Amino acid sequence: MMELLYNFRETVSKDWATILFVLCLVLITIIKTFFETRFNEFIRLFINDKYLKIYKDSTNLLNWFTVSLFIIQLVSFTFFTQIVLSYFGIVEKTDGIKFIQLFTLFSVFILSKYLIEKIIATSFSIEEFSENFNLYKLNYRALIGLLVLPIAAILFYNEISSTIFIYILIFIVLTINIITYIKTLKAYQSLLISKIFYFILYLCALEIAPYYFIYYWFTRS
């Protein structure tokens, strides 16, 4: 009697990721349709700062255009972070539960940081500066999020064995973030000089310390 051996291959569903990528594309299409002129100016942000001059009012921080791009940014960076962590054997890039955990972590971290900034800004009576400064940072990071999204999709559905490539990619993303942050500081350099104490407090407490603790937590975990 012939003995049949069955090899069961464990298949990991990527449907949840596909749905998220499609939803992001749909959201980008909706934004481009309803805010065509603004979106076209936005994607030229790395070339010129016309968009920042037109939409510099702090009320733009919580409108539908900015909030929609912020959501895409969160999804994009969460995917990118999970994929990078998967290359170091910390998580599985196809694990939907881990994605939700990372997404929640980023959301809570950013919103908590924003609320603390509001408290500090109110204490020093510089609410308008804080709102505009955050708007500048948010615009640049939202654009980086749009650029990272297709890269994250390619890395998610394809296996890349080269660790050097991942390090280069991380370096590029971090470099772009640093350059855009410096550009934001340069736009407010005259005001920062007059508020140097606030800026030092802000830089140490809200820009350096939180990221250091996240890095420490990930490496220790």
mmCIF file of N, CA and C in Angstrom, residues 38 51 54-67 114 127-128 131-132 135 138-139:
data_model
loop_
_atom_site.group_PDB
_atom_site.id
_atom_site.type_symbol
_atom_site.label_atom_id
_atom_site.label_comp_id
_atom_site.label_asym_id
_atom_site.label_seq_id
_atom_site.Cartn_x
_atom_site.Cartn_y
_atom_site.Cartn_z
ATOM 1 N N ARG A 38 -3.605 72.579 -4.938
ATOM 2 C CA ARG A 38 -2.821 72.497 -3.697
ATOM 3 C C ARG A 38 -1.913 71.278 -3.703
ATOM 4 N N TYR A 51 4.567 76.379 -1.676
ATOM 5 C CA TYR A 51 3.439 75.808 -0.948
ATOM 6 C C TYR A 51 3.423 76.294 0.507
ATOM 7 N N ILE A 54 2.141 79.863 0.730
ATOM 8 C CA ILE A 54 0.709 80.028 0.457
ATOM 9 C C ILE A 54 -0.127 79.501 1.619
ATOM 10 N N TYR A 55 0.255 78.311 2.112
ATOM 11 C CA TYR A 55 -0.535 77.648 3.158
ATOM 12 C C TYR A 55 0.212 77.642 4.489
ATOM 13 N N LYS A 56 0.648 78.822 4.891
ATOM 14 C CA LYS A 56 1.432 78.934 6.128
ATOM 15 C C LYS A 56 0.569 79.203 7.347
ATOM 16 N N ASP A 57 -0.718 79.497 7.145
ATOM 17 C CA ASP A 57 -1.585 79.777 8.275
ATOM 18 C C ASP A 57 -1.738 78.535 9.149
ATOM 19 N N SER A 58 -1.735 78.704 10.459
ATOM 20 C CA SER A 58 -1.790 77.572 11.382
ATOM 21 C C SER A 58 -3.102 76.798 11.313
ATOM 22 N N THR A 59 -4.139 77.411 10.735
ATOM 23 C CA THR A 59 -5.419 76.703 10.597
ATOM 24 C C THR A 59 -5.307 75.524 9.637
ATOM 25 N N ASN A 60 -4.293 75.532 8.780
ATOM 26 C CA ASN A 60 -4.086 74.432 7.841
ATOM 27 C C ASN A 60 -3.591 73.162 8.521
ATOM 28 N N LEU A 61 -3.237 73.273 9.807
ATOM 29 C CA LEU A 61 -2.699 72.119 10.519
ATOM 30 C C LEU A 61 -3.741 71.027 10.729
ATOM 31 N N LEU A 62 -5.017 71.419 10.836
ATOM 32 C CA LEU A 62 -6.060 70.447 11.142
ATOM 33 C C LEU A 62 -7.140 70.383 10.058
ATOM 34 N N ASN A 63 -6.829 70.819 8.824
ATOM 35 C CA ASN A 63 -7.832 70.690 7.766
ATOM 36 C C ASN A 63 -7.743 69.301 7.131
ATOM 37 N N TRP A 64 -8.706 68.988 6.252
ATOM 38 C CA TRP A 64 -8.799 67.644 5.685
ATOM 39 C C TRP A 64 -7.574 67.273 4.858
ATOM 40 N N PHE A 65 -7.019 68.228 4.148
ATOM 41 C CA PHE A 65 -5.852 67.953 3.306
ATOM 42 C C PHE A 65 -4.676 67.478 4.156
ATOM 43 N N THR A 66 -4.369 68.224 5.204
ATOM 44 C CA THR A 66 -3.230 67.897 6.069
ATOM 45 C C THR A 66 -3.466 66.619 6.855
ATOM 46 N N VAL A 67 -4.679 66.457 7.389
ATOM 47 C CA VAL A 67 -5.002 65.264 8.178
ATOM 48 C C VAL A 67 -4.929 64.005 7.321
ATOM 49 N N TYR A 114 2.780 66.222 20.402
ATOM 50 C CA TYR A 114 2.119 67.458 19.966
ATOM 51 C C TYR A 114 1.435 68.155 21.139
ATOM 52 N N GLU A 127 2.289 80.258 21.042
ATOM 53 C CA GLU A 127 1.431 79.261 20.418
ATOM 54 C C GLU A 127 1.481 79.337 18.892
ATOM 55 N N GLU A 128 1.472 80.579 18.362
ATOM 56 C CA GLU A 128 1.460 80.743 16.902
ATOM 57 C C GLU A 128 2.726 80.182 16.277
ATOM 58 N N GLU A 131 2.565 76.334 16.340
ATOM 59 C CA GLU A 131 1.650 75.789 15.333
ATOM 60 C C GLU A 131 2.287 75.848 13.947
ATOM 61 N N ASN A 132 2.884 76.986 13.609
ATOM 62 C CA ASN A 132 3.511 77.130 12.289
ATOM 63 C C ASN A 132 4.722 76.214 12.133
ATOM 64 N N LEU A 135 3.492 72.796 11.551
ATOM 65 C CA LEU A 135 2.933 72.701 10.201
ATOM 66 C C LEU A 135 4.044 72.503 9.167
ATOM 67 N N LEU A 138 5.301 68.930 9.579
ATOM 68 C CA LEU A 138 4.298 67.979 9.121
ATOM 69 C C LEU A 138 4.229 67.919 7.600
ATOM 70 N N ASN A 139 4.339 69.065 6.944
ATOM 71 C CA ASN A 139 4.289 69.095 5.477
ATOM 72 C C ASN A 139 5.463 68.339 4.865
#
